[in-house]
mmCIF file of C-alpha atoms in Angstrom:
data_model
loop_
_atom_site.group_PDB
_atom_site.id
_atom_site.type_symbol
_atom_site.label_atom_id
_atom_site.label_comp_id
_atom_site.label_asym_id
_atom_site.label_seq_id
_atom_site.Cartn_x
_atom_site.Cartn_y
_atom_site.Cartn_z
ATOM 1 C CA MET D 64 -14.937 8.952 -7.437
ATOM 2 C CA ILE D 65 -12.342 6.188 -7.716
ATOM 3 C CA VAL D 66 -11.071 4.268 -4.682
ATOM 4 C CA VAL D 67 -7.581 2.759 -4.630
ATOM 5 C CA LEU D 68 -6.415 0.309 -1.955
ATOM 6 C CA ALA D 69 -2.728 1.049 -1.498
ATOM 7 C CA GLY D 70 0.376 0.012 0.394
ATOM 8 C CA GLY D 71 4.061 0.444 -0.347
ATOM 9 C CA VAL D 72 6.195 1.776 -3.151
ATOM 10 C CA GLY D 73 4.403 -0.119 -5.930
ATOM 11 C CA ALA D 74 1.116 1.462 -4.909
ATOM 12 C CA ALA D 75 2.644 4.933 -4.838
ATOM 13 C CA ARG D 76 4.011 4.489 -8.350
ATOM 14 C CA PHE D 77 0.672 3.186 -9.575
ATOM 15 C CA LEU D 78 -1.077 6.182 -8.015
ATOM 16 C CA GLU D 79 1.248 8.481 -9.963
ATOM 17 C CA GLY D 80 -0.340 6.982 -13.037
ATOM 18 C CA VAL D 81 -3.876 7.253 -11.692
ATOM 19 C CA VAL D 82 -3.578 10.990 -10.982
ATOM 20 C CA THR D 83 -2.064 11.504 -14.421
ATOM 21 C CA VAL D 84 -5.230 10.062 -15.935
ATOM 22 C CA LEU D 85 -7.797 11.476 -13.493
ATOM 23 C CA PRO D 86 -8.047 14.719 -11.520
ATOM 24 C CA GLN D 87 -6.733 14.236 -7.987
ATOM 25 C CA GLU D 88 -10.069 15.369 -6.570
ATOM 26 C CA GLN D 89 -11.673 12.253 -8.062
ATOM 27 C CA VAL D 90 -9.323 9.852 -6.255
ATOM 28 C CA THR D 91 -9.753 8.416 -2.743
ATOM 29 C CA ILE D 92 -6.887 6.313 -1.418
ATOM 30 C CA ILE D 93 -7.268 3.824 1.433
ATOM 31 C CA SER D 94 -3.813 3.215 2.879
ATOM 32 C CA ASN D 95 -2.316 0.379 4.844
ATOM 33 C CA THR D 96 -1.173 1.375 8.330
ATOM 34 C CA GLY D 97 0.021 -2.018 9.580
ATOM 35 C CA ASP D 98 3.623 -0.953 8.842
ATOM 36 C CA ASP D 99 3.414 2.027 11.202
ATOM 37 C CA LEU D 100 5.964 2.261 14.003
ATOM 38 C CA ASP D 101 7.162 4.506 16.769
ATOM 39 C CA PHE D 102 10.696 5.807 16.202
ATOM 40 C CA PHE D 103 12.154 7.421 19.327
ATOM 41 C CA GLY D 104 8.643 8.407 20.293
ATOM 42 C CA LEU D 105 7.590 9.679 16.868
ATOM 43 C CA ARG D 106 4.765 8.075 14.903
ATOM 44 C CA VAL D 107 5.975 6.970 11.485
ATOM 45 C CA CYS D 108 3.435 5.965 8.809
ATOM 46 C CA PRO D 109 5.592 4.729 5.914
ATOM 47 C CA ASP D 110 2.800 3.747 3.517
ATOM 48 C CA ILE D 111 0.894 6.988 4.013
ATOM 49 C CA ASP D 112 3.994 9.135 3.657
ATOM 50 C CA ILE D 113 5.353 7.428 0.521
ATOM 51 C CA VAL D 114 2.063 8.170 -1.241
ATOM 52 C CA ILE D 115 2.112 11.829 -0.160
ATOM 53 C CA TYR D 116 5.765 12.368 -1.073
ATOM 54 C CA THR D 117 5.357 10.599 -4.421
ATOM 55 C CA LEU D 118 2.253 12.462 -5.517
ATOM 56 C CA ALA D 119 3.779 15.755 -4.365
ATOM 57 C CA GLY D 120 6.848 15.089 -6.537
ATOM 58 C CA ARG D 121 9.135 15.116 -3.497
ATOM 59 C CA VAL D 122 10.045 11.448 -3.146
ATOM 60 C CA ASP D 123 13.653 10.284 -3.377
ATOM 61 C CA ALA D 124 13.097 7.965 -6.336
ATOM 62 C CA ALA D 125 16.677 6.628 -6.233
ATOM 63 C CA ARG D 126 16.246 5.345 -2.684
ATOM 64 C CA GLY D 127 12.604 4.455 -3.188
ATOM 65 C CA TRP D 128 11.619 6.150 0.067
ATOM 66 C CA GLY D 129 11.966 9.435 1.905
ATOM 67 C CA LEU D 130 12.329 12.940 0.557
ATOM 68 C CA LEU D 131 14.563 14.101 -2.264
ATOM 69 C CA HIS D 132 17.668 16.009 -1.107
ATOM 70 C CA ASP D 133 16.905 15.237 2.543
ATOM 71 C CA THR D 134 19.706 15.275 5.117
ATOM 72 C CA PHE D 135 20.221 12.822 7.955
ATOM 73 C CA HIS D 136 21.772 14.913 10.714
ATOM 74 C CA VAL D 137 19.324 13.793 13.411
ATOM 75 C CA VAL D 138 19.816 10.071 12.770
ATOM 76 C CA GLU D 139 23.582 10.556 12.546
ATOM 77 C CA SER D 140 23.556 12.358 15.883
ATOM 78 C CA LEU D 141 21.334 9.689 17.438
ATOM 79 C CA ARG D 142 23.967 7.089 16.611
ATOM 80 C CA ARG D 143 26.308 8.772 19.061
ATOM 81 C CA PHE D 144 23.965 7.590 21.792
ATOM 82 C CA VAL D 145 22.436 4.493 20.188
ATOM 83 C CA PRO D 146 24.960 3.033 17.722
ATOM 84 C CA ASP D 147 22.561 0.422 16.310
ATOM 85 C CA VAL D 148 19.862 2.815 15.044
ATOM 86 C CA TRP D 149 18.645 0.762 12.104
ATOM 87 C CA PHE D 150 15.647 2.754 10.853
ATOM 88 C CA ASN D 151 16.662 5.664 8.619
ATOM 89 C CA LEU D 152 14.615 8.829 8.477
ATOM 90 C CA GLY D 153 15.756 12.083 6.933
ATOM 91 C CA ASP D 154 15.454 15.365 8.784
ATOM 92 C CA HIS D 155 12.529 16.696 6.734
ATOM 93 C CA ASP D 156 10.853 13.288 6.938
ATOM 94 C CA LEU D 157 11.243 13.461 10.703
ATOM 95 C CA ALA D 158 9.499 16.826 10.646
ATOM 96 C CA THR D 159 6.431 15.140 9.144
ATOM 97 C CA CYS D 160 6.519 12.517 11.893
ATOM 98 C CA LEU D 161 7.051 15.155 14.583
ATOM 99 C CA TYR D 162 4.003 17.082 13.394
ATOM 100 C CA ARG D 163 1.928 13.901 13.254
ATOM 101 C CA THR D 164 2.965 12.886 16.769
ATOM 102 C CA VAL D 165 2.211 16.298 18.288
ATOM 103 C CA ARG D 166 -1.218 16.401 16.656
ATOM 104 C CA LEU D 167 -2.068 12.872 17.779
ATOM 105 C CA ALA D 168 -0.974 13.710 21.326
ATOM 106 C CA ALA D 169 -3.289 16.740 21.182
ATOM 107 C CA GLY D 170 -6.248 14.465 20.446
ATOM 108 C CA ALA D 171 -6.452 14.528 16.659
ATOM 109 C CA THR D 172 -7.167 11.274 14.864
ATOM 110 C CA LEU D 173 -4.805 9.753 12.318
ATOM 111 C CA SER D 174 -7.412 10.532 9.630
ATOM 112 C CA GLU D 175 -7.456 14.200 10.612
ATOM 113 C CA VAL D 176 -3.676 14.519 10.747
ATOM 114 C CA THR D 177 -3.266 12.705 7.415
ATOM 115 C CA ALA D 178 -5.679 15.130 5.768
ATOM 116 C CA GLU D 179 -3.686 18.056 7.176
ATOM 117 C CA ILE D 180 -0.415 16.649 5.819
ATOM 118 C CA VAL D 181 -2.013 16.026 2.422
ATOM 119 C CA ARG D 182 -3.220 19.635 2.259
ATOM 120 C CA ALA D 183 0.184 20.949 3.354
ATOM 121 C CA HIS D 184 1.670 19.255 0.309
ATOM 122 C CA GLY D 185 -0.848 20.846 -2.030
ATOM 123 C CA LEU D 186 -2.535 17.615 -3.024
ATOM 124 C CA GLY D 187 -6.162 17.188 -4.017
ATOM 125 C CA VAL D 188 -6.524 13.465 -3.368
ATOM 126 C CA ARG D 189 -8.411 12.154 -0.377
ATOM 127 C CA LEU D 190 -6.064 9.888 1.605
ATOM 128 C CA LEU D 191 -7.653 7.761 4.320
ATOM 129 C CA PRO D 192 -5.831 5.432 6.706
ATOM 130 C CA MET D 193 -7.509 2.048 6.840
ATOM 131 C CA THR D 194 -8.287 2.678 10.521
ATOM 132 C CA ASP D 195 -7.542 5.274 13.169
ATOM 133 C CA ALA D 196 -6.726 2.469 15.612
ATOM 134 C CA ARG D 197 -3.245 1.067 16.120
ATOM 135 C CA VAL D 198 -2.782 -2.119 14.139
ATOM 136 C CA GLU D 199 0.651 -3.743 13.887
ATOM 137 C CA THR D 200 1.657 -6.279 11.264
ATOM 138 C CA ARG D 201 3.747 -8.997 12.883
ATOM 139 C CA VAL D 202 5.431 -11.870 11.088
ATOM 140 C CA HIS D 203 6.317 -15.266 12.514
ATOM 141 C CA THR D 204 9.720 -16.507 11.321
ATOM 142 C CA PRO D 205 12.201 -19.223 12.329
ATOM 143 C CA ALA D 206 13.839 -16.503 14.454
ATOM 144 C CA GLY D 207 10.549 -15.844 16.266
ATOM 145 C CA GLU D 208 7.875 -13.207 15.895
ATOM 146 C CA LEU D 209 9.046 -9.882 14.486
ATOM 147 C CA SER D 210 7.464 -6.516 13.878
ATOM 148 C CA PHE D 211 7.133 -5.797 10.186
ATOM 149 C CA GLN D 212 9.820 -3.108 10.163
ATOM 150 C CA ASP D 213 12.188 -5.363 12.104
ATOM 151 C CA TYR D 214 11.692 -8.038 9.443
ATOM 152 C CA PHE D 215 11.674 -5.649 6.485
ATOM 153 C CA VAL D 216 14.302 -3.041 7.358
ATOM 154 C CA ARG D 217 16.478 -4.300 10.198
ATOM 155 C CA ARG D 218 16.786 -7.866 8.928
ATOM 156 C CA GLY D 219 16.373 -7.061 5.234
ATOM 157 C CA THR D 220 13.600 -9.636 4.608
ATOM 158 C CA ALA D 221 16.184 -12.376 5.141
ATOM 159 C CA ASP D 222 13.787 -14.523 7.183
ATOM 160 C CA ASP D 223 11.191 -16.937 5.862
ATOM 161 C CA VAL D 224 7.714 -15.750 6.824
ATOM 162 C CA LEU D 225 5.739 -18.649 8.236
ATOM 163 C CA ALA D 226 2.667 -16.761 9.434
ATOM 164 C CA VAL D 227 1.349 -13.202 9.596
ATOM 165 C CA ARG D 228 -0.943 -11.577 12.125
ATOM 166 C CA PHE D 229 -2.292 -8.068 12.581
ATOM 167 C CA ALA D 230 -2.102 -7.176 16.259
ATOM 168 C CA GLY D 231 -5.039 -5.031 17.333
ATOM 169 C CA ILE D 232 -7.164 -5.775 14.273
ATOM 170 C CA GLU D 233 -10.080 -7.221 16.244
ATOM 171 C CA ALA D 234 -10.707 -3.896 17.981
ATOM 172 C CA ALA D 235 -10.158 -1.788 14.862
ATOM 173 C CA VAL D 236 -12.920 -0.109 12.932
ATOM 174 C CA PRO D 237 -12.603 1.430 9.462
ATOM 175 C CA ALA D 238 -11.521 5.066 9.504
ATOM 176 C CA PRO D 239 -14.308 7.568 8.855
ATOM 177 C CA GLY D 240 -15.209 7.587 5.186
ATOM 178 C CA VAL D 241 -13.645 4.234 4.271
ATOM 179 C CA LEU D 242 -16.825 2.184 4.020
ATOM 180 C CA GLU D 243 -18.750 5.068 2.482
ATOM 181 C CA ALA D 244 -16.069 5.544 -0.181
ATOM 182 C CA ILE D 245 -16.174 1.889 -1.167
ATOM 183 C CA ALA D 246 -19.982 1.886 -1.273
ATOM 184 C CA SER D 247 -20.231 5.011 -3.431
ATOM 185 C CA ALA D 248 -17.204 4.482 -5.697
ATOM 186 C CA ARG D 249 -17.482 4.367 -9.471
ATOM 187 C CA ALA D 250 -14.656 1.823 -9.348
ATOM 188 C CA VAL D 251 -12.294 0.258 -6.825
ATOM 189 C CA LEU D 252 -8.710 -0.452 -7.824
ATOM 190 C CA VAL D 253 -6.357 -2.677 -5.851
ATOM 191 C CA ALA D 254 -2.805 -1.429 -6.435
ATOM 192 C CA PRO D 255 0.022 -3.850 -7.298
ATOM 193 C CA SER D 256 1.033 -4.213 -3.664
ATOM 194 C CA ASN D 257 2.043 -7.180 -1.505
ATOM 195 C CA PRO D 258 -1.278 -9.015 -1.006
ATOM 196 C CA ILE D 259 -0.298 -10.326 2.438
ATOM 197 C CA VAL D 260 1.246 -7.381 4.300
ATOM 198 C CA SER D 261 0.199 -4.334 2.261
ATOM 199 C CA ILE D 262 -3.335 -5.083 1.092
ATOM 200 C CA GLY D 263 -3.959 -7.819 3.662
ATOM 201 C CA PRO D 264 -4.171 -5.478 6.669
ATOM 202 C CA ILE D 265 -6.704 -3.259 4.886
ATOM 203 C CA LEU D 266 -8.868 -6.270 4.068
ATOM 204 C CA ALA D 267 -8.589 -7.507 7.661
ATOM 205 C CA VAL D 268 -10.142 -4.359 9.163
ATOM 206 C CA PRO D 269 -13.627 -5.523 10.189
ATOM 207 C CA GLY D 270 -16.172 -4.457 7.612
ATOM 208 C CA VAL D 271 -13.815 -3.636 4.737
ATOM 209 C CA ARG D 272 -13.855 -6.961 2.944
ATOM 210 C CA GLU D 273 -17.624 -7.123 3.395
ATOM 211 C CA ALA D 274 -17.948 -3.638 1.877
ATOM 212 C CA LEU D 275 -15.903 -4.726 -1.134
ATOM 213 C CA ARG D 276 -18.175 -7.730 -1.623
ATOM 214 C CA ALA D 277 -21.256 -5.520 -1.361
ATOM 215 C CA THR D 278 -20.236 -2.589 -3.545
ATOM 216 C CA THR D 279 -21.822 -2.268 -6.955
ATOM 217 C CA ALA D 280 -18.605 -0.732 -8.265
ATOM 218 C CA PRO D 281 -16.341 -2.943 -10.385
ATOM 219 C CA VAL D 282 -13.242 -4.028 -8.459
ATOM 220 C CA VAL D 283 -10.023 -4.337 -10.473
ATOM 221 C CA ALA D 284 -6.682 -5.547 -9.108
ATOM 222 C CA VAL D 285 -3.258 -5.248 -10.704
ATOM 223 C CA SER D 286 -1.074 -8.260 -9.972
ATOM 224 C CA PRO D 287 2.250 -7.485 -8.259
ATOM 225 C CA ILE D 288 3.545 -10.897 -9.329
ATOM 226 C CA ILE D 289 5.176 -11.017 -12.760
ATOM 227 C CA GLY D 290 6.506 -14.316 -14.014
ATOM 228 C CA GLY D 291 6.480 -15.740 -10.509
ATOM 229 C CA GLU D 292 8.492 -12.875 -9.005
ATOM 230 C CA THR D 293 8.102 -9.236 -7.984
ATOM 231 C CA VAL D 294 9.889 -6.216 -9.368
ATOM 232 C CA LYS D 295 10.787 -5.257 -5.819
ATOM 233 C CA GLY D 296 10.008 -6.542 -2.348
ATOM 234 C CA PRO D 297 9.452 -9.912 -0.675
ATOM 235 C CA ALA D 298 5.914 -10.710 -1.881
ATOM 236 C CA ALA D 299 6.793 -13.697 -4.068
ATOM 237 C CA ARG D 300 8.988 -15.370 -1.479
ATOM 238 C CA MET D 301 6.450 -14.581 1.239
ATOM 239 C CA LEU D 302 3.658 -16.212 -0.736
ATOM 240 C CA ARG D 303 5.751 -19.345 -1.187
ATOM 241 C CA THR D 304 6.794 -19.680 2.465
ATOM 242 C CA LEU D 305 3.169 -19.169 3.515
ATOM 243 C CA GLY D 306 2.150 -22.089 1.319
ATOM 244 C CA TYR D 307 0.749 -20.205 -1.649
ATOM 245 C CA GLU D 308 1.789 -20.277 -5.279
ATOM 246 C CA ALA D 309 3.752 -17.177 -6.285
ATOM 247 C CA SER D 310 1.760 -16.375 -9.398
ATOM 248 C CA ALA D 311 -0.615 -13.827 -10.830
ATOM 249 C CA ALA D 312 -3.343 -16.458 -10.715
ATOM 250 C CA GLN D 313 -2.838 -16.765 -6.961
ATOM 251 C CA ILE D 314 -3.438 -13.034 -6.577
ATOM 252 C CA GLY D 315 -6.828 -13.543 -8.205
ATOM 253 C CA LEU D 316 -7.639 -16.359 -5.787
ATOM 254 C CA LEU D 317 -6.679 -14.278 -2.753
ATOM 255 C CA TYR D 318 -9.096 -11.531 -3.834
ATOM 256 C CA ARG D 319 -11.643 -13.731 -5.592
ATOM 257 C CA ASP D 320 -14.536 -13.114 -3.163
ATOM 258 C CA PHE D 321 -14.753 -9.428 -4.110
ATOM 259 C CA LEU D 322 -12.743 -9.073 -7.325
ATOM 260 C CA ASP D 323 -14.143 -8.660 -10.833
ATOM 261 C CA VAL D 324 -11.048 -8.130 -13.008
ATOM 262 C CA LEU D 325 -7.383 -9.060 -12.636
ATOM 263 C CA VAL D 326 -4.775 -7.190 -14.669
ATOM 264 C CA LEU D 327 -1.713 -9.368 -15.262
ATOM 265 C CA ASP D 328 1.548 -8.887 -17.105
ATOM 266 C CA SER D 329 2.122 -10.006 -20.664
ATOM 267 C CA VAL D 330 4.668 -12.600 -19.511
ATOM 268 C CA ASP D 331 1.803 -14.275 -17.646
ATOM 269 C CA ALA D 332 -0.571 -14.317 -20.628
ATOM 270 C CA ALA D 333 -0.797 -18.108 -20.409
ATOM 271 C CA LEU D 334 -2.409 -17.708 -16.987
ATOM 272 C CA ALA D 335 -5.332 -15.685 -18.335
ATOM 273 C CA PRO D 336 -7.487 -18.788 -18.956
ATOM 274 C CA VAL D 337 -6.660 -20.045 -15.456
ATOM 275 C CA VAL D 338 -7.778 -16.728 -13.984
ATOM 276 C CA GLU D 339 -10.949 -16.681 -16.052
ATOM 277 C CA ALA D 340 -11.783 -20.246 -15.035
ATOM 278 C CA THR D 341 -12.272 -18.903 -11.496
ATOM 279 C CA GLY D 342 -14.954 -16.484 -12.705
ATOM 280 C CA LEU D 343 -12.777 -13.395 -12.990
ATOM 281 C CA ARG D 344 -12.034 -11.419 -16.135
ATOM 282 C CA ALA D 345 -8.343 -11.277 -17.072
ATOM 283 C CA VAL D 346 -6.704 -8.297 -18.786
ATOM 284 C CA VAL D 347 -3.184 -8.822 -20.123
ATOM 285 C CA THR D 348 -0.794 -5.887 -20.574
ATOM 286 C CA ASP D 349 2.669 -4.602 -19.698
ATOM 287 C CA THR D 350 2.498 -3.947 -15.938
ATOM 288 C CA ILE D 351 6.114 -2.907 -15.286
ATOM 289 C CA MET D 352 6.083 0.794 -14.390
ATOM 290 C CA ARG D 353 9.393 1.971 -15.832
ATOM 291 C CA GLY D 354 8.492 5.633 -16.069
ATOM 292 C CA ARG D 355 5.681 8.167 -16.089
ATOM 293 C CA HIS D 356 4.289 6.978 -19.443
ATOM 294 C CA GLU D 357 4.091 3.342 -18.313
ATOM 295 C CA LYS D 358 2.492 4.309 -14.993
ATOM 296 C CA ALA D 359 -0.209 6.285 -16.759
ATOM 297 C CA ALA D 360 -0.761 3.534 -19.336
ATOM 298 C CA LEU D 361 -1.227 0.902 -16.623
ATOM 299 C CA ALA D 362 -3.619 3.131 -14.685
ATOM 300 C CA ARG D 363 -5.598 3.818 -17.851
ATOM 301 C CA ILE D 364 -5.900 0.112 -18.600
ATOM 302 C CA ALA D 365 -7.060 -0.648 -15.053
ATOM 303 C CA LEU D 366 -9.611 2.164 -15.201
ATOM 304 C CA THR D 367 -10.813 1.066 -18.632
ATOM 305 C CA ALA D 368 -11.243 -2.465 -17.279
ATOM 306 C CA ALA D 369 -13.485 -0.915 -14.616
ATOM 307 C CA GLY D 370 -15.488 0.939 -17.261
ATOM 308 C CA ILE D 371 -13.953 4.332 -16.508
ATOM 309 C CA ASP D 372 -12.762 6.485 -19.398
ATOM 310 C CA GLY D 373 -9.585 8.345 -18.454
#
C-alpha cells in the first residue's frame, strides 16, 4: 500500500498519475482539511473534493476546480439576497456538500462521510481526512488575520502572508487509519503541494510528523517549486514572505526530518548537490504535469525512487 499526502490541485493531478501506475486499491490518500469552510451552513472540503472529482474523471479541468458541465443556479439565486457571495460552488458540487453536512449532523464522522462519497463515485482509493476534528488554516497579513479561503478566493492571494496558524490543531487527533497507514506503507509520497498551507496542516496534526519519522517506508517528496516559482498558486510568494527561500532545496529542508528523497525539476538540476549535502537523495526529472502521460511519468519516477515498481 502506498500513502500520498495531498492538498490542492497539484496533488490531485499527481494522484491521477499515481492511479495510472498503480491499482487504486493500493493507494491511501491523506488529505488536508485546513481549507474547509462552511458555506451558507454547508460543509465544504475543497481538497477532499478536488481529489474525488479528479480521480472520477468529473473535474472541470479548465477551471481547475468543481465539476465538469456544472450549473450555478443556486449561487446565482443567492446573489439576489447576498450580492457579495464570493465563493463559487456549482449545483452538483453543492449536492456533495449538502450530503456531507446532513451526514455530519446525523453523527457521522468526516472520515465516514468521505468514504461514502468516494464509493459513490466508484473509486477504489482509500481517502482519509487528516483529522475528523475542525482545523482552520488562518493567515496573518498586513490587512489582519484572514481565513484561508478569504485570502485565497475572496482576495485572490493579493496579500503578503506574514504568518500561518492552524486553529484547533492542538485538540486534533489523526483520523482513524492515518497513523496505521503511514506505519504500514510500502512508501509514502508527498505530492507537489504548497508545503505551508496544503502539506503543513497535515504535518501539524499531533502524531503525524512523528509517524513519518518513525516509518520504515521510504518517504519521497515532489517539489512544487520549479525555478523559484510554482506552476500555479501562491506557494513561492508565500515562502518568501514567510522568510524562506523559494526553491526546491528549501522544500527538502522543510521536510528534512522525515524525508528520504526529493524529486526536483530539470531546471533545478544545479540544486541537486545542495539537496544531497543535507543528507537527502535528489532525483532530477521533468515535473511539469502537462497531460496524462507526464502525470504518469512523474508518479512512476517518484515510486521508483521509493523502490516501488509501477
